[in-house]
């Protein structure tokens, strides 16, 4: 029984988000997703997400390969989240390559290739133009 955990904002949910969650789920038996809160997002990216945290969490929870969703309130609590959820594998996109290697002592850390040519930021830019 392998538990996989991943984190993200998942704002303006798109195919890149779907791909990484599906691939993360395929690495284990259970997928747990930490959705960053609006407050964390504001501090991390200097802008509020387009979709509020409840909507973002709702969308993620409704995916058939997602077993559990919780709110990620702080980047500093990642170790605690991994331990609390007894995760065996931490999955992140390769834009985070190397950034979570410190958790190798409590779980396996896997970075998956990002889906090319799509991002929330780009979608916002295209809509703005
Ligand atoms: N992603 C991807 N391909 C894309 C876009 C995103 O594989 N084209 C992945 C990212 O690498 C990340 C996940 O989708 O693993 C969520 O992306 P974001 O919503 O941008 O998440 P982020 O703001 O990076 O939050 O604690 C870490 C943060 O909460 C991660």
mmCIF file of C-alpha atoms and ligand atoms in Angstrom:
data_model
loop_
_atom_site.group_PDB
_atom_site.id
_atom_site.type_symbol
_atom_site.label_atom_id
_atom_site.label_comp_id
_atom_site.label_asym_id
_atom_site.label_seq_id
_atom_site.Cartn_x
_atom_site.Cartn_y
_atom_site.Cartn_z
ATOM 1 C CA UNK A 1 0.000 0.000 0.000
ATOM 2 C CA UNK A 2 1.780 3.170 -1.200
ATOM 3 C CA UNK A 3 0.559 6.657 -0.435
ATOM 4 C CA UNK A 4 1.506 9.475 -2.777
ATOM 5 C CA UNK A 5 1.342 13.135 -1.787
ATOM 6 C CA UNK A 6 1.602 16.202 -3.996
ATOM 7 C CA UNK A 7 1.058 19.932 -3.600
ATOM 8 C CA UNK A 8 -0.096 22.780 -5.776
ATOM 9 C CA UNK A 9 -2.348 25.750 -6.345
ATOM 10 C CA UNK A 10 -4.182 24.254 -9.333
ATOM 11 C CA UNK A 11 -5.650 27.624 -10.311
ATOM 12 C CA UNK A 12 -7.565 27.699 -13.636
ATOM 13 C CA UNK A 13 -7.316 23.902 -13.684
ATOM 14 C CA UNK A 14 -5.733 22.749 -16.949
ATOM 15 C CA UNK A 15 -4.283 19.687 -18.726
ATOM 16 C CA UNK A 16 -0.841 20.112 -17.070
ATOM 17 C CA UNK A 17 -2.494 19.770 -13.660
ATOM 18 C CA UNK A 18 -4.530 16.776 -14.813
ATOM 19 C CA UNK A 19 -1.447 15.035 -16.251
ATOM 20 C CA UNK A 20 0.675 15.398 -13.123
ATOM 21 C CA UNK A 21 -2.113 14.261 -10.800
ATOM 22 C CA UNK A 22 -2.896 11.241 -12.974
ATOM 23 C CA UNK A 23 0.781 10.277 -13.181
ATOM 24 C CA UNK A 24 1.254 10.832 -9.443
ATOM 25 C CA UNK A 25 -1.734 8.572 -8.722
ATOM 26 C CA UNK A 26 -0.282 5.855 -10.940
ATOM 27 C CA UNK A 27 2.846 5.718 -8.743
ATOM 28 C CA UNK A 28 0.910 4.394 -5.736
ATOM 29 C CA UNK A 29 -2.427 3.195 -4.372
ATOM 30 C CA UNK A 30 -3.663 6.417 -2.839
ATOM 31 C CA UNK A 31 -3.248 10.058 -3.875
ATOM 32 C CA UNK A 32 -3.375 12.899 -1.355
ATOM 33 C CA UNK A 33 -3.289 16.467 -2.634
ATOM 34 C CA UNK A 34 -2.343 19.581 -0.663
ATOM 35 C CA UNK A 35 -4.072 22.565 -2.259
ATOM 36 C CA UNK A 36 -2.442 25.854 -1.329
ATOM 37 C CA UNK A 37 -4.684 28.333 0.448
ATOM 38 C CA UNK A 38 -5.507 31.735 -1.049
ATOM 39 C CA UNK A 39 -3.386 33.324 1.667
ATOM 40 C CA UNK A 40 -0.339 31.152 0.898
ATOM 41 C CA UNK A 41 -0.757 31.864 -2.796
ATOM 42 C CA UNK A 42 -0.884 35.582 -2.216
ATOM 43 C CA UNK A 43 2.349 35.471 -0.245
ATOM 44 C CA UNK A 44 4.039 33.065 -2.689
ATOM 45 C CA UNK A 45 3.042 34.623 -6.015
ATOM 46 C CA UNK A 46 2.068 38.144 -5.014
ATOM 47 C CA UNK A 47 -1.385 37.753 -6.489
ATOM 48 C CA UNK A 48 -4.609 36.149 -5.376
ATOM 49 C CA UNK A 49 -5.645 33.051 -7.321
ATOM 50 C CA UNK A 50 -8.498 33.466 -9.811
ATOM 51 C CA UNK A 51 -10.463 30.583 -8.239
ATOM 52 C CA UNK A 52 -10.852 30.621 -4.457
ATOM 53 C CA UNK A 53 -9.393 27.762 -2.397
ATOM 54 C CA UNK A 54 -12.736 26.018 -1.872
ATOM 55 C CA UNK A 55 -13.411 25.905 -5.625
ATOM 56 C CA UNK A 56 -9.870 24.713 -6.370
ATOM 57 C CA UNK A 57 -10.102 22.007 -3.705
ATOM 58 C CA UNK A 58 -13.555 20.977 -4.943
ATOM 59 C CA UNK A 59 -12.281 20.490 -8.501
ATOM 60 C CA UNK A 60 -9.322 18.386 -7.304
ATOM 61 C CA UNK A 61 -11.462 16.305 -4.935
ATOM 62 C CA UNK A 62 -13.864 15.462 -7.768
ATOM 63 C CA UNK A 63 -11.141 13.708 -9.813
ATOM 64 C CA UNK A 64 -11.631 9.964 -9.651
ATOM 65 C CA UNK A 65 -7.957 9.231 -8.936
ATOM 66 C CA UNK A 66 -7.704 11.692 -6.017
ATOM 67 C CA UNK A 67 -8.447 10.145 -2.618
ATOM 68 C CA UNK A 68 -7.976 13.046 -0.236
ATOM 69 C CA UNK A 69 -7.549 16.813 -0.369
ATOM 70 C CA UNK A 70 -6.325 19.133 2.359
ATOM 71 C CA UNK A 71 -5.259 22.776 2.464
ATOM 72 C CA UNK A 72 -1.562 23.613 2.413
ATOM 73 C CA UNK A 73 -1.333 26.657 4.655
ATOM 74 C CA UNK A 74 2.414 27.130 4.725
ATOM 75 C CA UNK A 75 5.383 25.946 2.668
ATOM 76 C CA UNK A 76 7.331 25.435 5.898
ATOM 77 C CA UNK A 77 4.905 22.733 7.082
ATOM 78 C CA UNK A 78 5.631 20.351 4.236
ATOM 79 C CA UNK A 79 7.531 17.886 6.425
ATOM 80 C CA UNK A 80 4.646 17.842 8.884
ATOM 81 C CA UNK A 81 2.081 17.265 6.101
ATOM 82 C CA UNK A 82 4.097 14.364 4.688
ATOM 83 C CA UNK A 83 4.396 12.761 8.129
ATOM 84 C CA UNK A 84 0.761 13.391 9.121
ATOM 85 C CA UNK A 85 -0.508 11.739 5.957
ATOM 86 C CA UNK A 86 2.065 8.930 6.193
ATOM 87 C CA UNK A 87 3.046 9.515 2.569
ATOM 88 C CA UNK A 88 5.570 7.152 0.968
ATOM 89 C CA UNK A 89 6.215 9.279 -2.118
ATOM 90 C CA UNK A 90 6.269 13.040 -2.675
ATOM 91 C CA UNK A 91 5.620 14.030 -6.292
ATOM 92 C CA UNK A 92 6.194 17.488 -7.773
ATOM 93 C CA UNK A 93 6.668 18.901 -11.261
ATOM 94 C CA UNK A 94 10.243 19.388 -12.404
ATOM 95 C CA UNK A 95 9.961 23.172 -12.024
ATOM 96 C CA UNK A 96 10.567 22.227 -8.369
ATOM 97 C CA UNK A 97 13.535 19.927 -9.193
ATOM 98 C CA UNK A 98 15.863 19.614 -6.194
ATOM 99 C CA UNK A 99 13.773 21.892 -3.984
ATOM 100 C CA UNK A 100 12.281 19.085 -1.890
ATOM 101 C CA UNK A 101 15.257 16.724 -1.719
ATOM 102 C CA UNK A 102 15.480 17.412 2.020
ATOM 103 C CA UNK A 103 12.455 15.116 2.494
ATOM 104 C CA UNK A 104 14.334 12.108 1.115
ATOM 105 C CA UNK A 105 14.836 11.005 4.726
ATOM 106 C CA UNK A 106 11.083 10.427 5.253
ATOM 107 C CA UNK A 107 9.804 9.545 1.768
ATOM 108 C CA UNK A 108 10.817 9.035 -1.828
ATOM 109 C CA UNK A 109 10.904 12.346 -3.734
ATOM 110 C CA UNK A 110 9.997 12.204 -7.420
ATOM 111 C CA UNK A 111 9.940 15.111 -9.869
ATOM 112 C CA UNK A 112 7.827 14.546 -12.977
ATOM 113 C CA UNK A 113 8.304 16.384 -16.265
ATOM 114 C CA UNK A 114 5.928 19.320 -16.618
ATOM 115 C CA UNK A 115 3.461 19.288 -19.487
ATOM 116 C CA UNK A 116 4.944 21.718 -22.038
ATOM 117 C CA UNK A 117 3.302 24.895 -23.335
ATOM 118 C CA UNK A 118 0.645 25.401 -20.693
ATOM 119 C CA UNK A 119 0.523 27.275 -17.413
ATOM 120 C CA UNK A 120 -1.953 29.278 -15.373
ATOM 121 C CA UNK A 121 0.198 32.384 -15.855
ATOM 122 C CA UNK A 122 0.132 31.975 -19.653
ATOM 123 C CA UNK A 123 -3.633 31.460 -19.659
ATOM 124 C CA UNK A 124 -4.081 34.683 -17.670
ATOM 125 C CA UNK A 125 -1.798 36.553 -20.099
ATOM 126 C CA UNK A 126 -3.676 35.248 -23.165
ATOM 127 C CA UNK A 127 -7.051 36.225 -21.693
ATOM 128 C CA UNK A 128 -5.744 39.677 -20.793
ATOM 129 C CA UNK A 129 -4.501 40.387 -24.360
HETATM 130 N N1 LIG B 1 2.436 21.401 -13.589
HETATM 131 C C1 LIG B 1 2.816 20.559 -14.632
HETATM 132 N N2 LIG B 1 2.739 21.021 -15.921
HETATM 133 C C2 LIG B 1 2.306 22.287 -16.189
HETATM 134 C C3 LIG B 1 1.913 23.125 -15.135
HETATM 135 C C4 LIG B 1 1.992 22.648 -13.833
HETATM 136 O O1 LIG B 1 3.226 19.404 -14.439
HETATM 137 N N3 LIG B 1 2.279 22.693 -17.466
HETATM 138 C C5 LIG B 1 2.548 20.900 -12.216
HETATM 139 C C6 LIG B 1 3.522 21.718 -11.350
HETATM 140 O O2 LIG B 1 4.854 21.332 -11.618
HETATM 141 C C7 LIG B 1 3.062 21.361 -9.959
HETATM 142 C C8 LIG B 1 1.544 21.128 -10.146
HETATM 143 O O3 LIG B 1 1.323 21.001 -11.547
HETATM 144 O O4 LIG B 1 3.674 20.160 -9.499
HETATM 145 C C9 LIG B 1 0.740 22.298 -9.620
HETATM 146 O O5 LIG B 1 1.174 23.460 -10.260
HETATM 147 P P1 LIG B 1 0.829 24.887 -9.644
HETATM 148 O O6 LIG B 1 -0.619 25.005 -9.442
HETATM 149 O O7 LIG B 1 1.542 25.922 -10.445
HETATM 150 O O8 LIG B 1 1.454 24.738 -8.207
HETATM 151 P P2 LIG B 1 2.500 25.641 -7.517
HETATM 152 O O9 LIG B 1 1.963 27.023 -7.431
HETATM 153 O O10 LIG B 1 3.823 25.371 -8.117
HETATM 154 O O11 LIG B 1 2.413 25.096 -6.010
HETATM 155 O O12 LIG B 1 4.126 23.535 -2.019
HETATM 156 C C10 LIG B 1 4.345 23.689 -3.354
HETATM 157 C C11 LIG B 1 3.317 24.537 -3.996
HETATM 158 O O13 LIG B 1 2.067 24.451 -3.384
HETATM 159 C C12 LIG B 1 3.276 24.208 -5.465
#
